[in-house]
Tab-separated table of C-alpha atoms in Angstrom:
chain	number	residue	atom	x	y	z
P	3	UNK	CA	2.948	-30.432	-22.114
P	4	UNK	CA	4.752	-29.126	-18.669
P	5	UNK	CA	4.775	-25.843	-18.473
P	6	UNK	CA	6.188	-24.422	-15.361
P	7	UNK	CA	5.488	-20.746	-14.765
P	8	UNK	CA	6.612	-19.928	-11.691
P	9	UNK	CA	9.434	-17.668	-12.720
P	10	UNK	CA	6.398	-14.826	-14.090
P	11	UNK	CA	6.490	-14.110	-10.500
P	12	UNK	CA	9.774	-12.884	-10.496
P	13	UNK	CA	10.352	-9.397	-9.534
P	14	UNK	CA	11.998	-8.233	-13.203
P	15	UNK	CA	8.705	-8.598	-14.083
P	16	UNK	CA	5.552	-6.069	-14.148
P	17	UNK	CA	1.999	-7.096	-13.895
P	18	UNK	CA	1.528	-6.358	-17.724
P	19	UNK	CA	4.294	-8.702	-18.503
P	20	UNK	CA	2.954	-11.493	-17.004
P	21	UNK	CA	-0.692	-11.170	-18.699
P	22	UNK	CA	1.514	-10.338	-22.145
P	23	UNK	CA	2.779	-13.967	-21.071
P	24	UNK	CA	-0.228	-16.058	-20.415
P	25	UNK	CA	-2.118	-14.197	-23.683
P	26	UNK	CA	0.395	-15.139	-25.657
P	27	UNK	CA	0.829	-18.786	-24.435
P	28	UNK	CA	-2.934	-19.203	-25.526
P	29	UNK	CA	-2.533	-18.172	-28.821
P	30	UNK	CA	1.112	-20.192	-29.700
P	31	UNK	CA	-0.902	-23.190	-28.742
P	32	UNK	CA	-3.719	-22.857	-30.838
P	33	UNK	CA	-2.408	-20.729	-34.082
P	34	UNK	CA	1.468	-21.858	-34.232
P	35	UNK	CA	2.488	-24.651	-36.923
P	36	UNK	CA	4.670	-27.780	-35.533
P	37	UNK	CA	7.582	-28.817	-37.484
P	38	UNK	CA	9.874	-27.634	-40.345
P	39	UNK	CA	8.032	-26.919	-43.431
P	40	UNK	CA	8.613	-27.945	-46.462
P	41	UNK	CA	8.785	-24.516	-48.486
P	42	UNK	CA	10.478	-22.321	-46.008
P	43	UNK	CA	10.386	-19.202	-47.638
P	44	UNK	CA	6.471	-19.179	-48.187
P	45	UNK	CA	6.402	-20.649	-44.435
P	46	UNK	CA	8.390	-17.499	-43.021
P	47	UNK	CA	6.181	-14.721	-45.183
P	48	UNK	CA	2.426	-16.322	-43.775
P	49	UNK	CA	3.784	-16.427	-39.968
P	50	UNK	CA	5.181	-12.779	-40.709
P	51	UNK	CA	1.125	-11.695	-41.666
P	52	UNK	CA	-0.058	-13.980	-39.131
P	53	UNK	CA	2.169	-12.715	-36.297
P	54	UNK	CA	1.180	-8.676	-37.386
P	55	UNK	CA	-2.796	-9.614	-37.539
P	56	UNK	CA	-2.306	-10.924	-34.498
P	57	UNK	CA	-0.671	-7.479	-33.123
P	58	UNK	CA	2.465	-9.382	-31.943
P	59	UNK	CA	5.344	-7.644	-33.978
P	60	UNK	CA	4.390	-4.311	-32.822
P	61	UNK	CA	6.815	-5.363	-29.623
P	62	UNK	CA	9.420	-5.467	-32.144
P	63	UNK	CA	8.833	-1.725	-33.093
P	64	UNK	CA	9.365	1.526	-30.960
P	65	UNK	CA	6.741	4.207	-31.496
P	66	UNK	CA	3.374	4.371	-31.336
P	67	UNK	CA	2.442	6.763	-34.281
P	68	UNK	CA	4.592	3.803	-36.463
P	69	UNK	CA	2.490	0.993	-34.974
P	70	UNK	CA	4.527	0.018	-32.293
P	71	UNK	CA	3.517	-1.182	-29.028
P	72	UNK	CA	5.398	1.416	-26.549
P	73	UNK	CA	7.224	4.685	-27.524
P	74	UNK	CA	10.346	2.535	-26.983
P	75	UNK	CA	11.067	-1.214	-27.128
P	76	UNK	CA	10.144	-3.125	-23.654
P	77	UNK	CA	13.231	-5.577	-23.822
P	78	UNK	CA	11.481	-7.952	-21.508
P	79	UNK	CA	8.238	-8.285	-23.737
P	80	UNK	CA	10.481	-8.982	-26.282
P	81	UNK	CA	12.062	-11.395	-24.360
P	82	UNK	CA	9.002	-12.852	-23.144
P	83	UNK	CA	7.488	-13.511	-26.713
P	84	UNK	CA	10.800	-15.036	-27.879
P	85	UNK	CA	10.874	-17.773	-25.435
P	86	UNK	CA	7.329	-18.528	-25.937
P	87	UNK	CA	7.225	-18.692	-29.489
P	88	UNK	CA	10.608	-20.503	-29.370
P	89	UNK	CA	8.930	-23.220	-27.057
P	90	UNK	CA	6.825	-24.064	-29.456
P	91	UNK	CA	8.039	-23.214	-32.636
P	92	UNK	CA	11.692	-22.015	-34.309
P	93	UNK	CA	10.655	-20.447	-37.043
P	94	UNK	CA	7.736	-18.605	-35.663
P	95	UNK	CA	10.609	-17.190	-32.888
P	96	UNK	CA	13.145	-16.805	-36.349
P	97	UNK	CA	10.463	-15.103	-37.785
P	98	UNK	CA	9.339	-12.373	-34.807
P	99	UNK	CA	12.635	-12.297	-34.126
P	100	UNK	CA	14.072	-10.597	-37.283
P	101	UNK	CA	10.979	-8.240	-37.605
P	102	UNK	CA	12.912	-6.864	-34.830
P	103	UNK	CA	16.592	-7.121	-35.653
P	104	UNK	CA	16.162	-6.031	-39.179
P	105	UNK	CA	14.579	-3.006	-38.422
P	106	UNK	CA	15.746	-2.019	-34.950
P	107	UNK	CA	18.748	0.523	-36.200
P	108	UNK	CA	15.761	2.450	-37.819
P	109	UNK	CA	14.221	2.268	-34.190
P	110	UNK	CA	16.776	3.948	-33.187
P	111	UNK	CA	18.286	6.460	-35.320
P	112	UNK	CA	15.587	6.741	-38.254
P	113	UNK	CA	14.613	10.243	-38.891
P	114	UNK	CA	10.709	10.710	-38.612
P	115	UNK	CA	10.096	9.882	-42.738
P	116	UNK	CA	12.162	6.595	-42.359
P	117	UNK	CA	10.426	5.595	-39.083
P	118	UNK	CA	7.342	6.380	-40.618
P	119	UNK	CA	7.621	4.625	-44.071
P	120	UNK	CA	9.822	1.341	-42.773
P	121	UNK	CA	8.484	0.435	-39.241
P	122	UNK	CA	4.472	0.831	-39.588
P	123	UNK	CA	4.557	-1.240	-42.402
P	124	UNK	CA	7.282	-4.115	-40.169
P	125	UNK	CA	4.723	-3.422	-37.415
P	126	UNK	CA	2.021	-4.756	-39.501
P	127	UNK	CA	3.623	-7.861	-40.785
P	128	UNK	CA	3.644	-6.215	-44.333
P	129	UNK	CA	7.408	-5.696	-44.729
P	130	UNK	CA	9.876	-8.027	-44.061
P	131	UNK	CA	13.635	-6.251	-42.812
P	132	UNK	CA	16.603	-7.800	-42.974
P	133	UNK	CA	19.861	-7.220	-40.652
P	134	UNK	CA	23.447	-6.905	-43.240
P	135	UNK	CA	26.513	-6.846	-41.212
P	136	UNK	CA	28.643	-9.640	-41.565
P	137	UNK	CA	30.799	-10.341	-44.466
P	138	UNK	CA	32.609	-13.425	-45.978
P	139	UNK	CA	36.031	-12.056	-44.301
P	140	UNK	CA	34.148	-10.206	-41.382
P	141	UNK	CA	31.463	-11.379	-38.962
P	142	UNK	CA	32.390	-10.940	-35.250
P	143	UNK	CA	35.425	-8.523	-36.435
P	144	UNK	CA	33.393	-6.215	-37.753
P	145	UNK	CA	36.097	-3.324	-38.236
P	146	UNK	CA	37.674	-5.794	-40.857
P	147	UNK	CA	34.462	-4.805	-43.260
P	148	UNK	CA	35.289	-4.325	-46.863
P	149	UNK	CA	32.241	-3.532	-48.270
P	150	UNK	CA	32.054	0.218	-49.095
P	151	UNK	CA	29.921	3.249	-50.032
P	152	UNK	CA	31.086	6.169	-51.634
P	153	UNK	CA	29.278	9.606	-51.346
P	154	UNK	CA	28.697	10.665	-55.153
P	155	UNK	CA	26.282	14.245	-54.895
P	156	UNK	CA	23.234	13.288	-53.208
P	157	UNK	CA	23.644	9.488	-53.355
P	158	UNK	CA	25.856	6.614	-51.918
P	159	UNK	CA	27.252	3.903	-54.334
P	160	UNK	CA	27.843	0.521	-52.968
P	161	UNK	CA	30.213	-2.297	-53.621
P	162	UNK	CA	31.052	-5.461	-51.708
P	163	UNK	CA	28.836	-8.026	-50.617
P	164	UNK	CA	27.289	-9.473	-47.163
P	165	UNK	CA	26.749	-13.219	-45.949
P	166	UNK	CA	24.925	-15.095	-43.399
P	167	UNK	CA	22.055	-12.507	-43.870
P	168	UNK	CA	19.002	-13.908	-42.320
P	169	UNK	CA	16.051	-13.099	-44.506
P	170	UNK	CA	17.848	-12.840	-46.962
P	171	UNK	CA	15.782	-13.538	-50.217
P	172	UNK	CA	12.578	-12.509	-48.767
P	173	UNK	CA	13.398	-9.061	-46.911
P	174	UNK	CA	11.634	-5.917	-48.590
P	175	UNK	CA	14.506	-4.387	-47.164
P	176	UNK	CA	17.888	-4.485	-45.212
P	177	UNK	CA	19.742	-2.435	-42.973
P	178	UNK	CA	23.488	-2.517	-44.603
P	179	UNK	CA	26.782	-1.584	-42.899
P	180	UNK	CA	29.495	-0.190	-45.140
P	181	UNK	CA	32.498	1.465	-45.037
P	182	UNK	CA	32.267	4.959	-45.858
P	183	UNK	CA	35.770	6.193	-44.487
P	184	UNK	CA	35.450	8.906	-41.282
P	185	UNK	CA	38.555	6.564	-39.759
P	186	UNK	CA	40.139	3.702	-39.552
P	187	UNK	CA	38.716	0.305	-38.518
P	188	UNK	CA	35.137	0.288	-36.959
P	189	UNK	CA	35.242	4.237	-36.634
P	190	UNK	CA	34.602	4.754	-40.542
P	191	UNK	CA	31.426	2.580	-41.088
P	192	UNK	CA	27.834	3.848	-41.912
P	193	UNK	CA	24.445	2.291	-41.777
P	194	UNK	CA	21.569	2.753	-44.698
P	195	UNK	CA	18.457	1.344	-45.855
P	196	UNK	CA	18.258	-0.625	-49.381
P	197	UNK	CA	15.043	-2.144	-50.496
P	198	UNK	CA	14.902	-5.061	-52.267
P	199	UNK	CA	15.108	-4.397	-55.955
P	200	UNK	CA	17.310	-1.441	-55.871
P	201	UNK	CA	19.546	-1.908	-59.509
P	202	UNK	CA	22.675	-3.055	-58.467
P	203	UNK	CA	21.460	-5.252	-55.388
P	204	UNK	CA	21.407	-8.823	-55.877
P	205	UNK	CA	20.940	-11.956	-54.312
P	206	UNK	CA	24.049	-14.074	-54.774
P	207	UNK	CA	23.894	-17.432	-52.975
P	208	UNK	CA	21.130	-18.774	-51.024
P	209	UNK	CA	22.563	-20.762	-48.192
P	210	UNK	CA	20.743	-23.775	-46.429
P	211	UNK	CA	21.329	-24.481	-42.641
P	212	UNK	CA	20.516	-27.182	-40.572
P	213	UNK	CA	17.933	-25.396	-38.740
P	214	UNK	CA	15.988	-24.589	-42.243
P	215	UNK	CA	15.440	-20.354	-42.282
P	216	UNK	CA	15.981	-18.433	-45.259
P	217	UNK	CA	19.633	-17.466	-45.072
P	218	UNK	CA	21.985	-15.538	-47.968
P	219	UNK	CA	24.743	-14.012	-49.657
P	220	UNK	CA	24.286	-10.585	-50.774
P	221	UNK	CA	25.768	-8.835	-53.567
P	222	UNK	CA	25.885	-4.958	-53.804
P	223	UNK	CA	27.669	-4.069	-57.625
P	224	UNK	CA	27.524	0.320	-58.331
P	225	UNK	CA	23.873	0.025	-56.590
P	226	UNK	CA	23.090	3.701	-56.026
P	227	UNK	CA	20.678	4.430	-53.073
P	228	UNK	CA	19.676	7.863	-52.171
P	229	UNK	CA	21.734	9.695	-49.093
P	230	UNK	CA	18.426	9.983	-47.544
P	231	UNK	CA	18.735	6.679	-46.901
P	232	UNK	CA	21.535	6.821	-44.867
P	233	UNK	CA	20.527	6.119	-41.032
P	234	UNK	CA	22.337	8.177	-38.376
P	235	UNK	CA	25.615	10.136	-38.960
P	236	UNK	CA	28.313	9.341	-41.618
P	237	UNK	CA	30.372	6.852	-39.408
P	238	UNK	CA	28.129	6.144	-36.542
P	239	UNK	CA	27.775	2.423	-38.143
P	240	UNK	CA	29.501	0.484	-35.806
P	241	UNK	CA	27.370	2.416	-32.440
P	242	UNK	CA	24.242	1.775	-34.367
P	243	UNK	CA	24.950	-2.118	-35.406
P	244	UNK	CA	26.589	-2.396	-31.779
P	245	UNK	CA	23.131	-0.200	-30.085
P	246	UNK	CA	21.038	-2.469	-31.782
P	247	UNK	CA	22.637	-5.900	-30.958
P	248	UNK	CA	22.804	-4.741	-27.256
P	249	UNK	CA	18.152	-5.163	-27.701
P	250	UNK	CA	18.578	-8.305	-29.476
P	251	UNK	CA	21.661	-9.986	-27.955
P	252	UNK	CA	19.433	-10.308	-24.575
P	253	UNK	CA	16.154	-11.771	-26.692
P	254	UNK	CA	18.626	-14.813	-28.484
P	255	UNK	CA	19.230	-15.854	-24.816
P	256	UNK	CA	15.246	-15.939	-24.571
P	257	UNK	CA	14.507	-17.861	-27.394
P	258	UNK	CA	17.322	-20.420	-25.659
P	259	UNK	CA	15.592	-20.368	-22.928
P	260	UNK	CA	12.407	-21.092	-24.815
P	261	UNK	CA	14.278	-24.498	-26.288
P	262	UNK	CA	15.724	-25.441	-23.377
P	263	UNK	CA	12.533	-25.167	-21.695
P	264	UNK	CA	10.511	-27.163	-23.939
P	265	UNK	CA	13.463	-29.518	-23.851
P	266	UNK	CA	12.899	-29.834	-20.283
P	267	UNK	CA	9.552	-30.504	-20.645
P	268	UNK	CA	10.182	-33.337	-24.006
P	269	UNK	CA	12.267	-35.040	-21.198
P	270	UNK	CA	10.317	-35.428	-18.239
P	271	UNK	CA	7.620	-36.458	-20.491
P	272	UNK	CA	9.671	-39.562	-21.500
P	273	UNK	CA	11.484	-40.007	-18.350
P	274	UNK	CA	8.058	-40.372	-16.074
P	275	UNK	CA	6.212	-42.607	-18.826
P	276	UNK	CA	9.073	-44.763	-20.270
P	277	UNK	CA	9.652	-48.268	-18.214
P	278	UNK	CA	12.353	-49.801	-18.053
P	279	UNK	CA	14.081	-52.966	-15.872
P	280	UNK	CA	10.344	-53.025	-13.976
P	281	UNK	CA	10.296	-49.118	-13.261
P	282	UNK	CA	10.112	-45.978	-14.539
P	283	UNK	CA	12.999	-44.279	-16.290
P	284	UNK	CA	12.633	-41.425	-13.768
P	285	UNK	CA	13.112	-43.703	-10.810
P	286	UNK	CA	16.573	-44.300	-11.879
P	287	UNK	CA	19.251	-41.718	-9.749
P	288	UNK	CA	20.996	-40.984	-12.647
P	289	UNK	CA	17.787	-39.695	-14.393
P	290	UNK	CA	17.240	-37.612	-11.336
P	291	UNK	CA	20.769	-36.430	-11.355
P	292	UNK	CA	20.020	-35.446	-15.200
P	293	UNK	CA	16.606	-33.860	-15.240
P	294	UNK	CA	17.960	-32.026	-11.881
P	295	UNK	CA	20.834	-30.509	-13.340
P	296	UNK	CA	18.666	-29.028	-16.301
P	297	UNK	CA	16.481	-27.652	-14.098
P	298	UNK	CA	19.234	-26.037	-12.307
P	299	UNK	CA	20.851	-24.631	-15.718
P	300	UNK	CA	17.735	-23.180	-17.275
P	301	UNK	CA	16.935	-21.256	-13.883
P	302	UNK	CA	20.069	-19.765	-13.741
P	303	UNK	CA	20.083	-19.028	-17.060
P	304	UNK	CA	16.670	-17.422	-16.839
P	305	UNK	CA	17.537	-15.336	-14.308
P	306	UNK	CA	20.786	-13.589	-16.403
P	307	UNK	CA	18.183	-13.403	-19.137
P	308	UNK	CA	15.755	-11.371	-17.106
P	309	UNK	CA	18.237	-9.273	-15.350
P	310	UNK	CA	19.931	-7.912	-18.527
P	311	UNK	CA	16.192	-7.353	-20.079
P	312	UNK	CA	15.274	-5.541	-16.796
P	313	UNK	CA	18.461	-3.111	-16.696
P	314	UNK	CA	18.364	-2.089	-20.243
P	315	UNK	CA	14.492	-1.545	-19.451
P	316	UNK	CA	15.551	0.772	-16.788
P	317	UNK	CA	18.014	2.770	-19.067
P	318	UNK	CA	20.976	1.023	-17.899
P	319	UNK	CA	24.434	0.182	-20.627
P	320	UNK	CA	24.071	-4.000	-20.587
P	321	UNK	CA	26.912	-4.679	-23.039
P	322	UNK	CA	28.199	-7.328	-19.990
P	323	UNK	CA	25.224	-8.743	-18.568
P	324	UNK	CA	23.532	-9.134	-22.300
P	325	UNK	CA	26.832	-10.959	-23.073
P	326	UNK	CA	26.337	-13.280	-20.007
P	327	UNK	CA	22.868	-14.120	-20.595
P	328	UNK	CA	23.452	-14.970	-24.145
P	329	UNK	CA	26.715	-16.918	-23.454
P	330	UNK	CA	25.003	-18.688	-20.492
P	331	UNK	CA	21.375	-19.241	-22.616
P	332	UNK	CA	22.506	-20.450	-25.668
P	333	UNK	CA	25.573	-22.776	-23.806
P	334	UNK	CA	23.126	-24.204	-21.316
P	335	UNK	CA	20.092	-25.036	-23.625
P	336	UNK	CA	22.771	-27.070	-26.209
P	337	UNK	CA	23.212	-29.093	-22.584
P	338	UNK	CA	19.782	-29.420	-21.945
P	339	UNK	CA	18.806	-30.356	-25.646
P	340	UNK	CA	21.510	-32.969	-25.934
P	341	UNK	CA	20.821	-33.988	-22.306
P	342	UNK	CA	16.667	-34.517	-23.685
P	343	UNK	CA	17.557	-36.477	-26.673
P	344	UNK	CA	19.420	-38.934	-24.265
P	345	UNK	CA	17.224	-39.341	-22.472
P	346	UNK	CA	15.025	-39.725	-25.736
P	347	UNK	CA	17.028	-42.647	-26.486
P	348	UNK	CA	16.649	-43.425	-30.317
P	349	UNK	CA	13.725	-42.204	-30.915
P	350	UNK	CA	15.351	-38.808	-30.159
P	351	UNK	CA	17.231	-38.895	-33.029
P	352	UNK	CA	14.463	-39.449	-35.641
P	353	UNK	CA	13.806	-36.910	-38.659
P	354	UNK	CA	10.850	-34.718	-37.018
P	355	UNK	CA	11.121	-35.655	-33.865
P	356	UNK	CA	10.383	-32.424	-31.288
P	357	UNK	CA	13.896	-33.165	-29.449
P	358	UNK	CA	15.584	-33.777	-32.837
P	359	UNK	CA	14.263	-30.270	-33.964
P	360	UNK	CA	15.309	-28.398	-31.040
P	361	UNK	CA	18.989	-30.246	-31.047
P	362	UNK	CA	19.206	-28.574	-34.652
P	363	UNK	CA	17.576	-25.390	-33.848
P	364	UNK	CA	19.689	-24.447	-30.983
P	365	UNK	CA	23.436	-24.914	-32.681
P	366	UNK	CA	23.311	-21.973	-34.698
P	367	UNK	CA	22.181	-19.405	-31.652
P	368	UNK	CA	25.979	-20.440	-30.116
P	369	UNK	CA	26.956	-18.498	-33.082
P	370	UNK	CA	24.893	-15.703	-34.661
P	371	UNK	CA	24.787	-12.100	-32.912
P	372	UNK	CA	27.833	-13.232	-31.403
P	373	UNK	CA	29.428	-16.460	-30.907
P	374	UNK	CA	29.965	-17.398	-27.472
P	375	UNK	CA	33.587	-16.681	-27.532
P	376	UNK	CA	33.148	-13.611	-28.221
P	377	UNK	CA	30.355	-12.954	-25.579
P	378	UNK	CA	33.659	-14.393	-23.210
P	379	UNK	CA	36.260	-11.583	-24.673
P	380	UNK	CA	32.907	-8.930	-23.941
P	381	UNK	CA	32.541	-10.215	-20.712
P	382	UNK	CA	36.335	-10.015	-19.584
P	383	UNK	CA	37.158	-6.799	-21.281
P	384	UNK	CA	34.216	-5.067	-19.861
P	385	UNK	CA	35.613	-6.794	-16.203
P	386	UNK	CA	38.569	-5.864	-16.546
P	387	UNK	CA	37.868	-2.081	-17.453
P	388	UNK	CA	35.793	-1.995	-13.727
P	389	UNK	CA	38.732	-3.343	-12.332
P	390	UNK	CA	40.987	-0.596	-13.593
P	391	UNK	CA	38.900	2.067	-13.511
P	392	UNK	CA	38.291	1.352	-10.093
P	393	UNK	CA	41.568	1.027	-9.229
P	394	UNK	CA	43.018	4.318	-10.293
């Protein structure tokens, strides 16, 4: 299958990426499963093991002495492995990818006895984390959350519930935003750590998508966790969830890129094999047009991607630019898949099909972390506030 390489060379790039890279493309093509399986949740806990016994989640970890790979997380490894895994298989890049997510708040503001007895255990493959912020009433308006925790002594009692929660069902524990009151709107929320089982934590609703993960509806009745679960500062919720999704919202564009590219390469495939009027279907202009055009889109795509990873690498704010490489990612890869399975023809549209995967793979990453109009209202605010700041 094409694989063109040539943007390794790039300069956001270090010489350690680019052997992280071409390791890693090795192993996806020997160890990674093709397809959607049929038991998803059993499918998601053996690539979990497989991906820690291969050492590849400890990029999804900061700290060394908890089994991660670098004392803090290398944004563009992580964005590396997601567009490789997500090249040649969803759920494998669904699957690294949440390792990450789920526990990145306690990356960031654990205290040394959470770091130490959540993330070596992620790094490993042997816990599964889950990411709880949005709610039936409040996903991308996240200072319209209802679900609360009340300080009681030396506990917190929670009440509400959380949907959309990817992992859900199978994490050994989630990172849950509530409202615990320090202000109004997104200036009163708190973060904390609940492991699965905790009495008065339940799973309400298991929700199927069209891109199969596992996906669900929580349900937190009185559950009483410990205050030492708290992570971070009563009310520092919305910073952390917001810190967190400023890491991840850069590797989603990734993973689009690693669609997009594969895609690409389903498409040229077809196009240079497939005759048709006494030629080939890439001798045809308007193929040319087409396969030139994706080309185009994924590159500049690739290069927003790369930029955002390298700035936050260099200890740079990339609120904006992640915002423009995940608007720009996931917007031109749903252009690029649709433009593939066109070019498919019918067979494109068949049950199993790689094109037909990807085309139902990519819809939801237009949404989650962010949908793309809201990576627009980012982008423009954060414009505008140069603007005016500049001009005073």
């Amino acid at each position: 299958m094409y694989h063109d390489q040539g943007w390794l060379e790039w300069p956001f790039l270090e010489p350690h990426h680019r052997a992280l890279a071409r390791e890693l493309e090795g192993w996806c093509t020997t160890q990674l499963p093709h397809g959607h399986p049929e038991d998803v949740d059993a499918a998601c806990r053996s690539l979990v093991r497989q991906l820690g016994a291969a050492g590849w989640l400890r990029y999804t970890v900061g700290g060394v002495a908890c089994g991660g790979a670098a004392e803090t997380i290398d944004t563009r490894a992580l964005c590396l492995l997601r567009e490789t895994f997500a090249r040649h298989s969803g759920l494998a890049d669904f699957a690294f990818a949440m390792q990450g997510l789920g526990s990145g708040a306690i990356t960031l503001h654990g205290t040394p006895a959470q770091k130490k007895r959540y993330l070596t255990r992620v790094a490993t493959g042997e816990a599964i984390p889950a990411f709880a912020l949005s709610e039936p009433d409040s996903g991308s308006d996240v200072a319209a959350m209802k679900c609360a925790a009340r300080a009681e002594g030396d506990t917190y009692v929670l009440d509400g519930e959380k949907t959309w929660i990817s992992n859900g069902g199978i994490a050994d524990l989630y990172v849950v935003f509530a409202r615990t009151g320090e202000g109004h709107g997104s200036r009163g929320l708190s973060a904390f750590i609940v492991e699965a089982g905790t009495p008065g934590f339940e799973i309400a609703q298991r929700i199927p998508v069209i891109a199969p993960h596992p996906l669900a509806r929580l349900r937190f009745s009185n559950c009483r966790i410990p205050a030492a679960q708290r992570l971070g500062d009563a009310g520092q919720g919305f910073r952390i969830a917001m810190q967190t999704l400023d890491i991840f919202r850069t590797s989603v564009a990734a993973a689009a890129l690693g669609f997009a590219r594969r895609a690409l390469a389903e498409a040229l495939a077809r196009a240079t094999t497939r005759r048709m009027f006494d030629q080939l279907l890439s001798d045809f202009q308007i193929t040319q047009v087409k396969l030139a055009t994706m080309a185009t889109g994924i590159d500049s795509a690739a290069l927003l991607t790369y930029r955002a990873a390298w700035l936050r690498d260099q200890g740079r704010k990339v609120t904006r630019e992640a915002a423009m490489a995940k608007m720009q990612a996931t917007e031109t890869a749903q252009q690029v898949i649709d433009a593939a399975v066109q070019v498919w023809g019918g067979l494109g549209v068949v049950s199993g099909h790689p094109v037909e995967r990807l085309y139902r793979e990519i819809r939801a990453l237009r949404i989650y972390e962010g949908a793309t109009e809201v990576q627009q209202l980012i982008i423009a605010r954060q414009t505008l506030d140069a603007f005016r700041s500049e001009a005073r």
